[in-house]
Amino acid sequence: MKFANQLFGYGFYKSTIPVLAPLLVSLSLVCAGCVSNHTLKEDTAKHDFLEKRKMLIEKYSEKDNVFSTLHGQIDSNDLESSDYWRWRIDQYMYGQYPEYQVIYDSFRQGRTFNQIYGLSSENLGPKTPLPDNMPALPHGYFTENLPGNPHRGWHTVVGDTVYITYQGHLTDPYIASYNLNTHQWHGPNRAAKSTLSKGDRKIDSHGRPIIELDSNGHLHIVYGGHGGEREDGLNPLSIDTPHAGGRMLHVMSEKPYDISSFVYVNDISPFASYTKSYKMGNGDIYLFTRAGTHKSPWVYYKMKNGQQHFEDPVIITWPTPQQDTPINVDTFYINPVAISDTEIAISFLWHECNFNEVHNKTNYGRVNAYFMKLDTESGNFYNAQNEVLSLPITLKQANAKTLAFDSTRREETPFNTKPIILKGGTPAVAYEALTDDFREWRMTAFKNGKWIHSLPIPETVNRTLRDSNDVEIVNLEILDNSNESPMALVVYKDSNGKTIFAEAESDNGRDWHVTKKHLKLENVRIQMEAVKNRLGDTVAVVLNLKKGASQRLYLWHEGTFRTPLID
């Protein structure tokens, strides 16, 4: 096949062909013989590798048209194009056909990325400079000014202590602890270093950390991933090359319950992106992540109770190039949520992406909504009908077994999803419906053996909040629902467009009225995350306040913001 013979372009050889003529003039015959033998071995190794690679491409191409499609992207006028697409073909074959992994790894040994592929350095910048005059935020925060989009960080509650980790300066993971009884803080401290956003690289928020506590009291933080670095080699769990930078890393506290020092644990793929984790009732910890960049499977890692390392990953989904248009790839975005001590519900959406890295700005290639759940006792995945699912899940199987909302023939598209279990155990999926005219959360629920979509989110129907007049609730977290007049924390906008964080009460759990305002700010975004104990009670909240380039995290507890007095 023609493209199988055009495997290595000029870029591969330009960095490896030695200019030996001047050297041989001055070297002795013995040294010249050593150089000649080394060059001969090098050429032989390359030739053997190229022949094996060619044979595999020809073999797989009989039924797989992705190879010819990727080769067809080469621009003959671009010296680097051949090397770039050779790299993409290598990664596709490495992840899709494990037979190639031994061949490639043997050849790669002792060679750097640039010795194999003659590509220029990645351009992952520029970093946006901060303005000279930063917008002011109210006091009471517990972090420095934060870059990117750290959300509300990630936390775990252990007894009376809240451990909070977040993406801080230059996207490194930071950690702080707060005691709910003594109100004493420790930290924040930098727990480790990330490869994201260093040098001229722009700020990248994909490396947001998670934190969990193992059964021996050691804290675990996983962070920093957005596809890995080129020097990490090829990804055995993906058909996609790294193109964003950022190595997923795992660190563990040296001492139990101590945040002062962490050590690295080498058990997570450096290519992984995104993090979400849960500790189950038996002490096992589940970490969900995508195994690489867009065209990669979603996996979970499990750390068994009593252990301090994650086991090998379990592949949940697998990306599939489209048969008729193989430049396009069908994959997913998943969102797991623990719904009991033994079950994790997972909502997900279909993400259509492509090898050209062209992103759809209309619906961002996000289509449909799906539902399944993991029984952590048996290790089986089930759909809403309680049928056991075979792994890995492809788009064909997802559409046949787990489809909860088909958006392909509707105006609205689900931008995000979240699994919900309604009263009585009814499976449901909340989805953020997106159109040209609106963006709002809706729900699809499995009732009477079928999925019903475009439903309102439970407990939001006819819910009102009154300040001086009725206002729209952005977020509401119930603090105490044990008496006749439950209390809650609310984020809302008043009639003048100002964002307010306040306390509220209700006589019926539906009609709320503001009792005390803590923040009233103009041109400020407020995100709120509940801090819950093991019983599921909200004991505090973490807020993210952002105004322009200014952004900080706050901890509200027992009527006030708690701060470690950060300058």
PDB file of C-alpha atoms in Angstrom, residues 166-421:
ATOM      1  CA  TYR A 166      -7.619  23.006  45.063  1.00  0.00           C
ATOM      2  CA  GLN A 167      -5.690  24.066  41.981  1.00  0.00           C
ATOM      3  CA  GLY A 168      -3.554  27.011  43.059  1.00  0.00           C
ATOM      4  CA  HIS A 169      -0.560  28.996  41.814  1.00  0.00           C
ATOM      5  CA  LEU A 170       0.497  27.835  38.328  1.00  0.00           C
ATOM      6  CA  THR A 171      -2.091  25.030  38.718  1.00  0.00           C
ATOM      7  CA  ASP A 172      -0.112  23.223  41.440  1.00  0.00           C
ATOM      8  CA  PRO A 173      -2.252  21.283  43.982  1.00  0.00           C
ATOM      9  CA  TYR A 174      -2.689  22.968  47.367  1.00  0.00           C
ATOM     10  CA  ILE A 175      -4.232  21.595  50.541  1.00  0.00           C
ATOM     11  CA  ALA A 176      -5.681  23.077  53.726  1.00  0.00           C
ATOM     12  CA  SER A 177      -7.475  21.613  56.750  1.00  0.00           C
ATOM     13  CA  TYR A 178     -10.093  23.182  59.005  1.00  0.00           C
ATOM     14  CA  ASN A 179     -11.421  21.870  62.308  1.00  0.00           C
ATOM     15  CA  LEU A 180     -15.182  22.280  62.667  1.00  0.00           C
ATOM     16  CA  ASN A 181     -14.991  22.395  66.496  1.00  0.00           C
ATOM     17  CA  THR A 182     -11.929  24.550  67.179  1.00  0.00           C
ATOM     18  CA  HIS A 183     -12.134  26.586  63.933  1.00  0.00           C
ATOM     19  CA  GLN A 184      -8.379  26.102  63.578  1.00  0.00           C
ATOM     20  CA  TRP A 185      -6.747  26.063  60.147  1.00  0.00           C
ATOM     21  CA  HIS A 186      -3.613  24.325  58.916  1.00  0.00           C
ATOM     22  CA  GLY A 187      -2.232  25.487  55.584  1.00  0.00           C
ATOM     23  CA  PRO A 188      -2.862  26.079  52.803  1.00  0.00           C
ATOM     24  CA  ASN A 189       0.310  24.295  51.697  1.00  0.00           C
ATOM     25  CA  ARG A 190       1.489  23.304  48.260  1.00  0.00           C
ATOM     26  CA  ALA A 191       1.230  19.514  48.225  1.00  0.00           C
ATOM     27  CA  ALA A 192       3.155  18.859  44.995  1.00  0.00           C
ATOM     28  CA  LYS A 193       4.068  20.265  41.588  1.00  0.00           C
ATOM     29  CA  SER A 194       2.132  20.008  38.332  1.00  0.00           C
ATOM     30  CA  THR A 195       3.520  20.016  34.787  1.00  0.00           C
ATOM     31  CA  LEU A 196       0.519  22.057  33.636  1.00  0.00           C
ATOM     32  CA  SER A 197       0.835  25.793  32.940  1.00  0.00           C
ATOM     33  CA  LYS A 198       4.551  26.098  33.542  1.00  0.00           C
ATOM     34  CA  GLY A 199       6.747  28.464  31.513  1.00  0.00           C
ATOM     35  CA  ASP A 200       4.824  30.056  28.662  1.00  0.00           C
ATOM     36  CA  ARG A 201       1.966  27.555  28.835  1.00  0.00           C
ATOM     37  CA  LYS A 202      -1.461  29.091  29.374  1.00  0.00           C
ATOM     38  CA  ILE A 203      -3.420  28.344  32.529  1.00  0.00           C
ATOM     39  CA  ASP A 204      -5.171  24.976  32.157  1.00  0.00           C
ATOM     40  CA  SER A 205      -7.846  23.985  34.665  1.00  0.00           C
ATOM     41  CA  HIS A 206      -8.159  20.323  33.655  1.00  0.00           C
ATOM     42  CA  GLY A 207      -5.736  19.286  36.386  1.00  0.00           C
ATOM     43  CA  ARG A 208      -8.025  20.084  39.314  1.00  0.00           C
ATOM     44  CA  PRO A 209      -7.116  17.767  42.224  1.00  0.00           C
ATOM     45  CA  ILE A 210      -9.224  15.328  44.236  1.00  0.00           C
ATOM     46  CA  ILE A 211      -8.518  14.206  47.801  1.00  0.00           C
ATOM     47  CA  GLU A 212      -9.368  11.015  49.675  1.00  0.00           C
ATOM     48  CA  LEU A 213      -8.292   9.452  52.986  1.00  0.00           C
ATOM     49  CA  ASP A 214      -7.242   5.785  53.053  1.00  0.00           C
ATOM     50  CA  SER A 215      -7.961   3.363  55.889  1.00  0.00           C
ATOM     51  CA  ASN A 216      -4.529   4.059  57.420  1.00  0.00           C
ATOM     52  CA  GLY A 217      -5.171   7.792  57.688  1.00  0.00           C
ATOM     53  CA  HIS A 218      -2.995   8.853  54.755  1.00  0.00           C
ATOM     54  CA  LEU A 219      -4.295  11.568  52.446  1.00  0.00           C
ATOM     55  CA  HIS A 220      -4.196  10.943  48.693  1.00  0.00           C
ATOM     56  CA  ILE A 221      -4.274  13.691  46.066  1.00  0.00           C
ATOM     57  CA  VAL A 222      -4.552  12.964  42.329  1.00  0.00           C
ATOM     58  CA  TYR A 223      -4.067  15.974  40.055  1.00  0.00           C
ATOM     59  CA  GLY A 224      -2.507  17.671  37.066  1.00  0.00           C
ATOM     60  CA  GLY A 225      -3.662  15.617  34.092  1.00  0.00           C
ATOM     61  CA  HIS A 226      -4.632  16.800  30.638  1.00  0.00           C
ATOM     62  CA  GLY A 227      -3.296  14.124  28.330  1.00  0.00           C
ATOM     63  CA  GLY A 228       0.314  13.756  29.450  1.00  0.00           C
ATOM     64  CA  GLU A 229       3.547  15.013  27.947  1.00  0.00           C
ATOM     65  CA  ARG A 230       5.100  14.021  24.620  1.00  0.00           C
ATOM     66  CA  GLU A 231       8.098  12.531  26.393  1.00  0.00           C
ATOM     67  CA  ASP A 232       5.797  10.071  28.171  1.00  0.00           C
ATOM     68  CA  GLY A 233       5.663   8.091  24.926  1.00  0.00           C
ATOM     69  CA  LEU A 234       2.528   6.542  23.447  1.00  0.00           C
ATOM     70  CA  ASN A 235      -0.581   5.856  25.494  1.00  0.00           C
ATOM     71  CA  PRO A 236      -1.595   2.159  25.697  1.00  0.00           C
ATOM     72  CA  LEU A 237      -5.143   3.134  26.748  1.00  0.00           C
ATOM     73  CA  SER A 238      -5.959   5.579  23.974  1.00  0.00           C
ATOM     74  CA  ILE A 239      -6.095   6.208  20.234  1.00  0.00           C
ATOM     75  CA  ASP A 240      -5.308   9.903  20.789  1.00  0.00           C
ATOM     76  CA  THR A 241      -2.002  11.747  21.173  1.00  0.00           C
ATOM     77  CA  PRO A 242      -1.377  14.328  23.919  1.00  0.00           C
ATOM     78  CA  HIS A 243      -1.971  17.842  22.641  1.00  0.00           C
ATOM     79  CA  ALA A 244      -2.578  19.891  25.765  1.00  0.00           C
ATOM     80  CA  GLY A 245       0.220  18.941  28.156  1.00  0.00           C
ATOM     81  CA  GLY A 246      -0.140  18.007  31.792  1.00  0.00           C
ATOM     82  CA  ARG A 247       0.816  14.772  33.493  1.00  0.00           C
ATOM     83  CA  MET A 248      -1.626  13.056  35.890  1.00  0.00           C
ATOM     84  CA  LEU A 249       0.130  12.454  39.201  1.00  0.00           C
ATOM     85  CA  HIS A 250      -0.681  10.857  42.561  1.00  0.00           C
ATOM     86  CA  VAL A 251       0.801  11.894  45.902  1.00  0.00           C
ATOM     87  CA  MET A 252       0.234  10.564  49.426  1.00  0.00           C
ATOM     88  CA  SER A 253       0.845  12.249  52.774  1.00  0.00           C
ATOM     89  CA  GLU A 254       3.974  10.974  54.480  1.00  0.00           C
ATOM     90  CA  LYS A 255       2.188  10.867  57.842  1.00  0.00           C
ATOM     91  CA  PRO A 256      -1.437  10.058  58.686  1.00  0.00           C
ATOM     92  CA  TYR A 257      -3.758  13.100  58.836  1.00  0.00           C
ATOM     93  CA  ASP A 258      -0.813  15.396  58.127  1.00  0.00           C
ATOM     94  CA  ILE A 259      -0.742  17.910  55.253  1.00  0.00           C
ATOM     95  CA  SER A 260       2.839  19.127  55.625  1.00  0.00           C
ATOM     96  CA  SER A 261       4.609  16.649  53.328  1.00  0.00           C
ATOM     97  CA  PHE A 262       3.613  14.342  50.453  1.00  0.00           C
ATOM     98  CA  VAL A 263       5.362  11.599  48.482  1.00  0.00           C
ATOM     99  CA  TYR A 264       4.705  10.442  44.913  1.00  0.00           C
ATOM    100  CA  VAL A 265       2.949   7.148  44.187  1.00  0.00           C
ATOM    101  CA  ASN A 266       3.478   5.748  40.693  1.00  0.00           C
ATOM    102  CA  ASP A 267       0.195   3.984  39.912  1.00  0.00           C
ATOM    103  CA  ILE A 268      -1.863   6.350  37.705  1.00  0.00           C
ATOM    104  CA  SER A 269      -1.442   6.774  33.948  1.00  0.00           C
ATOM    105  CA  PRO A 270       0.331  10.095  33.252  1.00  0.00           C
ATOM    106  CA  PHE A 271      -1.948  10.541  30.219  1.00  0.00           C
ATOM    107  CA  ALA A 272      -5.192  10.749  32.214  1.00  0.00           C
ATOM    108  CA  SER A 273      -7.518  13.785  32.239  1.00  0.00           C
ATOM    109  CA  TYR A 274     -10.194  14.805  34.765  1.00  0.00           C
ATOM    110  CA  THR A 275     -10.652  13.445  38.274  1.00  0.00           C
ATOM    111  CA  LYS A 276     -13.607  12.409  40.393  1.00  0.00           C
ATOM    112  CA  SER A 277     -13.446  10.073  43.374  1.00  0.00           C
ATOM    113  CA  TYR A 278     -15.566   8.429  46.060  1.00  0.00           C
ATOM    114  CA  LYS A 279     -14.878   6.408  49.208  1.00  0.00           C
ATOM    115  CA  MET A 280     -17.409   3.622  49.602  1.00  0.00           C
ATOM    116  CA  GLY A 281     -18.868   2.172  52.781  1.00  0.00           C
ATOM    117  CA  ASN A 282     -16.296  -0.642  52.953  1.00  0.00           C
ATOM    118  CA  GLY A 283     -13.377   1.801  52.684  1.00  0.00           C
ATOM    119  CA  ASP A 284     -12.559   1.156  49.002  1.00  0.00           C
ATOM    120  CA  ILE A 285     -11.717   4.304  47.024  1.00  0.00           C
ATOM    121  CA  TYR A 286     -12.842   4.689  43.399  1.00  0.00           C
ATOM    122  CA  LEU A 287     -11.124   7.183  41.102  1.00  0.00           C
ATOM    123  CA  PHE A 288     -12.801   7.945  37.764  1.00  0.00           C
ATOM    124  CA  THR A 289     -10.806   9.556  34.981  1.00  0.00           C
ATOM    125  CA  ARG A 290     -10.457   9.716  31.208  1.00  0.00           C
ATOM    126  CA  ALA A 291      -7.432   7.715  30.096  1.00  0.00           C
ATOM    127  CA  GLY A 292      -6.087  10.458  27.805  1.00  0.00           C
ATOM    128  CA  THR A 293      -7.250  13.315  25.631  1.00  0.00           C
ATOM    129  CA  HIS A 294     -10.636  13.466  23.837  1.00  0.00           C
ATOM    130  CA  LYS A 295     -10.474  10.210  21.884  1.00  0.00           C
ATOM    131  CA  SER A 296      -9.784   8.089  24.945  1.00  0.00           C
ATOM    132  CA  PRO A 297     -11.760   5.649  27.097  1.00  0.00           C
ATOM    133  CA  TRP A 298     -13.086   6.440  30.556  1.00  0.00           C
ATOM    134  CA  VAL A 299     -11.746   4.190  33.293  1.00  0.00           C
ATOM    135  CA  TYR A 300     -11.857   3.752  37.019  1.00  0.00           C
ATOM    136  CA  TYR A 301      -9.074   2.890  39.443  1.00  0.00           C
ATOM    137  CA  LYS A 302      -9.795   1.165  42.754  1.00  0.00           C
ATOM    138  CA  MET A 303      -7.774   1.411  45.953  1.00  0.00           C
ATOM    139  CA  LYS A 304      -8.905  -1.416  48.203  1.00  0.00           C
ATOM    140  CA  ASN A 305      -9.428  -0.852  51.896  1.00  0.00           C
ATOM    141  CA  GLY A 306      -6.093  -1.377  53.640  1.00  0.00           C
ATOM    142  CA  GLN A 307      -4.013  -0.547  50.576  1.00  0.00           C
ATOM    143  CA  GLN A 308      -2.220   2.661  49.615  1.00  0.00           C
ATOM    144  CA  HIS A 309      -2.042   2.257  45.863  1.00  0.00           C
ATOM    145  CA  PHE A 310      -4.558   1.975  43.050  1.00  0.00           C
ATOM    146  CA  GLU A 311      -5.032  -1.264  41.154  1.00  0.00           C
ATOM    147  CA  ASP A 312      -4.880  -1.452  37.356  1.00  0.00           C
ATOM    148  CA  PRO A 313      -7.679   0.515  35.683  1.00  0.00           C
ATOM    149  CA  VAL A 314     -10.981  -0.957  34.552  1.00  0.00           C
ATOM    150  CA  ILE A 315     -11.996   0.331  31.118  1.00  0.00           C
ATOM    151  CA  ILE A 316     -15.604   1.599  31.135  1.00  0.00           C
ATOM    152  CA  THR A 317     -16.018   3.059  27.630  1.00  0.00           C
ATOM    153  CA  TRP A 318     -14.114   2.810  24.351  1.00  0.00           C
ATOM    154  CA  PRO A 319     -13.888   5.431  21.541  1.00  0.00           C
ATOM    155  CA  THR A 320     -14.922   4.285  18.057  1.00  0.00           C
ATOM    156  CA  PRO A 321     -14.040   5.977  14.746  1.00  0.00           C
ATOM    157  CA  GLN A 322     -17.102   6.356  12.545  1.00  0.00           C
ATOM    158  CA  GLN A 323     -17.203   3.768   9.780  1.00  0.00           C
ATOM    159  CA  ASP A 324     -18.338   6.135   7.018  1.00  0.00           C
ATOM    160  CA  THR A 325     -16.369   9.172   8.239  1.00  0.00           C
ATOM    161  CA  PRO A 326     -13.359   7.745  10.103  1.00  0.00           C
ATOM    162  CA  ILE A 327     -11.809  11.155  10.745  1.00  0.00           C
ATOM    163  CA  ASN A 328     -14.630  11.511  13.320  1.00  0.00           C
ATOM    164  CA  VAL A 329     -14.620   9.571  16.591  1.00  0.00           C
ATOM    165  CA  ASP A 330     -17.529   8.758  18.913  1.00  0.00           C
ATOM    166  CA  THR A 331     -16.675   8.924  22.579  1.00  0.00           C
ATOM    167  CA  PHE A 332     -18.219  10.174  25.848  1.00  0.00           C
ATOM    168  CA  TYR A 333     -18.173  12.538  28.815  1.00  0.00           C
ATOM    169  CA  ILE A 334     -19.181  10.749  32.017  1.00  0.00           C
ATOM    170  CA  ASN A 335     -20.235  11.980  35.455  1.00  0.00           C
ATOM    171  CA  PRO A 336     -20.171   9.429  38.306  1.00  0.00           C
ATOM    172  CA  VAL A 337     -21.956  10.101  41.628  1.00  0.00           C
ATOM    173  CA  ALA A 338     -21.996   7.787  44.661  1.00  0.00           C
ATOM    174  CA  ILE A 339     -25.644   7.114  45.540  1.00  0.00           C
ATOM    175  CA  SER A 340     -25.139   4.651  48.401  1.00  0.00           C
ATOM    176  CA  ASP A 341     -22.389   2.856  50.288  1.00  0.00           C
ATOM    177  CA  THR A 342     -22.171   0.296  47.483  1.00  0.00           C
ATOM    178  CA  GLU A 343     -23.436   1.943  44.277  1.00  0.00           C
ATOM    179  CA  ILE A 344     -22.161   4.654  41.927  1.00  0.00           C
ATOM    180  CA  ALA A 345     -24.584   6.039  39.348  1.00  0.00           C
ATOM    181  CA  ILE A 346     -23.108   7.327  36.094  1.00  0.00           C
ATOM    182  CA  SER A 347     -24.704   9.718  33.638  1.00  0.00           C
ATOM    183  CA  PHE A 348     -22.921  10.422  30.387  1.00  0.00           C
ATOM    184  CA  LEU A 349     -23.297  12.084  27.031  1.00  0.00           C
ATOM    185  CA  TRP A 350     -22.084  11.246  23.545  1.00  0.00           C
ATOM    186  CA  HIS A 351     -19.154  13.392  22.449  1.00  0.00           C
ATOM    187  CA  GLU A 352     -18.398  13.485  18.734  1.00  0.00           C
ATOM    188  CA  CYS A 353     -14.833  14.663  18.127  1.00  0.00           C
ATOM    189  CA  ASN A 354     -12.280  14.219  15.325  1.00  0.00           C
ATOM    190  CA  PHE A 355      -8.608  13.608  14.592  1.00  0.00           C
ATOM    191  CA  ASN A 356      -8.265  17.128  13.117  1.00  0.00           C
ATOM    192  CA  GLU A 357      -9.025  18.625  16.561  1.00  0.00           C
ATOM    193  CA  VAL A 358     -11.752  20.867  15.115  1.00  0.00           C
ATOM    194  CA  HIS A 359     -14.301  21.641  17.822  1.00  0.00           C
ATOM    195  CA  ASN A 360     -17.990  22.176  17.151  1.00  0.00           C
ATOM    196  CA  LYS A 361     -18.870  25.529  18.733  1.00  0.00           C
ATOM    197  CA  THR A 362     -22.633  25.069  18.245  1.00  0.00           C
ATOM    198  CA  ASN A 363     -23.239  22.182  20.626  1.00  0.00           C
ATOM    199  CA  TYR A 364     -19.584  21.295  21.344  1.00  0.00           C
ATOM    200  CA  GLY A 365     -20.236  17.817  19.941  1.00  0.00           C
ATOM    201  CA  ARG A 366     -22.287  16.903  23.029  1.00  0.00           C
ATOM    202  CA  VAL A 367     -25.339  14.793  22.239  1.00  0.00           C
ATOM    203  CA  ASN A 368     -27.910  12.660  24.120  1.00  0.00           C
ATOM    204  CA  ALA A 369     -27.963  11.599  27.768  1.00  0.00           C
ATOM    205  CA  TYR A 370     -27.294   8.108  29.119  1.00  0.00           C
ATOM    206  CA  PHE A 371     -27.575   6.298  32.460  1.00  0.00           C
ATOM    207  CA  MET A 372     -25.942   3.287  34.114  1.00  0.00           C
ATOM    208  CA  LYS A 373     -24.751   2.331  37.580  1.00  0.00           C
ATOM    209  CA  LEU A 374     -21.845   0.405  39.091  1.00  0.00           C
ATOM    210  CA  ASP A 375     -22.459  -2.116  41.857  1.00  0.00           C
ATOM    211  CA  THR A 376     -19.119  -1.982  43.674  1.00  0.00           C
ATOM    212  CA  GLU A 377     -19.788  -5.277  45.486  1.00  0.00           C
ATOM    213  CA  SER A 378     -20.097  -7.358  42.308  1.00  0.00           C
ATOM    214  CA  GLY A 379     -18.166  -5.045  39.957  1.00  0.00           C
ATOM    215  CA  ASN A 380     -21.039  -5.192  37.454  1.00  0.00           C
ATOM    216  CA  PHE A 381     -22.542  -2.287  35.548  1.00  0.00           C
ATOM    217  CA  TYR A 382     -26.326  -2.151  35.107  1.00  0.00           C
ATOM    218  CA  ASN A 383     -28.720  -0.064  33.038  1.00  0.00           C
ATOM    219  CA  ALA A 384     -32.057   1.342  34.255  1.00  0.00           C
ATOM    220  CA  GLN A 385     -33.731  -2.020  33.473  1.00  0.00           C
ATOM    221  CA  ASN A 386     -31.163  -3.729  35.764  1.00  0.00           C
ATOM    222  CA  GLU A 387     -29.611  -5.600  32.844  1.00  0.00           C
ATOM    223  CA  VAL A 388     -25.888  -6.371  33.228  1.00  0.00           C
ATOM    224  CA  LEU A 389     -23.805  -4.386  30.737  1.00  0.00           C
ATOM    225  CA  SER A 390     -20.728  -5.689  28.942  1.00  0.00           C
ATOM    226  CA  LEU A 391     -17.628  -3.514  29.085  1.00  0.00           C
ATOM    227  CA  PRO A 392     -16.302  -1.495  27.442  1.00  0.00           C
ATOM    228  CA  ILE A 393     -19.323   0.574  26.415  1.00  0.00           C
ATOM    229  CA  THR A 394     -19.263   1.819  22.814  1.00  0.00           C
ATOM    230  CA  LEU A 395     -21.724   4.238  21.231  1.00  0.00           C
ATOM    231  CA  LYS A 396     -23.611   1.366  19.610  1.00  0.00           C
ATOM    232  CA  GLN A 397     -24.079  -0.378  22.939  1.00  0.00           C
ATOM    233  CA  ALA A 398     -24.854   2.873  24.761  1.00  0.00           C
ATOM    234  CA  ASN A 399     -27.641   3.713  22.316  1.00  0.00           C
ATOM    235  CA  ALA A 400     -29.089   0.213  22.571  1.00  0.00           C
ATOM    236  CA  LYS A 401     -28.896  -0.245  26.351  1.00  0.00           C
ATOM    237  CA  THR A 402     -28.416   3.021  28.265  1.00  0.00           C
ATOM    238  CA  LEU A 403     -30.019   5.867  26.251  1.00  0.00           C
ATOM    239  CA  ALA A 404     -32.076   8.090  28.563  1.00  0.00           C
ATOM    240  CA  PHE A 405     -32.669  11.101  26.295  1.00  0.00           C
ATOM    241  CA  ASP A 406     -32.268  11.256  22.506  1.00  0.00           C
ATOM    242  CA  SER A 407     -31.434  14.849  21.594  1.00  0.00           C
ATOM    243  CA  THR A 408     -30.508  14.171  17.958  1.00  0.00           C
ATOM    244  CA  ARG A 409     -33.920  15.275  16.700  1.00  0.00           C
ATOM    245  CA  ARG A 410     -34.530  18.054  19.188  1.00  0.00           C
ATOM    246  CA  GLU A 411     -33.438  21.654  19.403  1.00  0.00           C
ATOM    247  CA  GLU A 412     -31.944  21.269  22.867  1.00  0.00           C
ATOM    248  CA  THR A 413     -28.648  19.518  23.469  1.00  0.00           C
ATOM    249  CA  PRO A 414     -27.327  18.335  26.863  1.00  0.00           C
ATOM    250  CA  PHE A 415     -24.199  20.311  27.700  1.00  0.00           C
ATOM    251  CA  ASN A 416     -23.696  18.599  31.082  1.00  0.00           C
ATOM    252  CA  THR A 417     -25.362  15.702  32.895  1.00  0.00           C
ATOM    253  CA  LYS A 418     -25.763  14.465  36.461  1.00  0.00           C
ATOM    254  CA  PRO A 419     -27.277  11.167  37.648  1.00  0.00           C
ATOM    255  CA  ILE A 420     -30.160  11.326  40.119  1.00  0.00           C
ATOM    256  CA  ILE A 421     -32.002   8.640  42.077  1.00  0.00           C
TER     257      ILE A 421
END
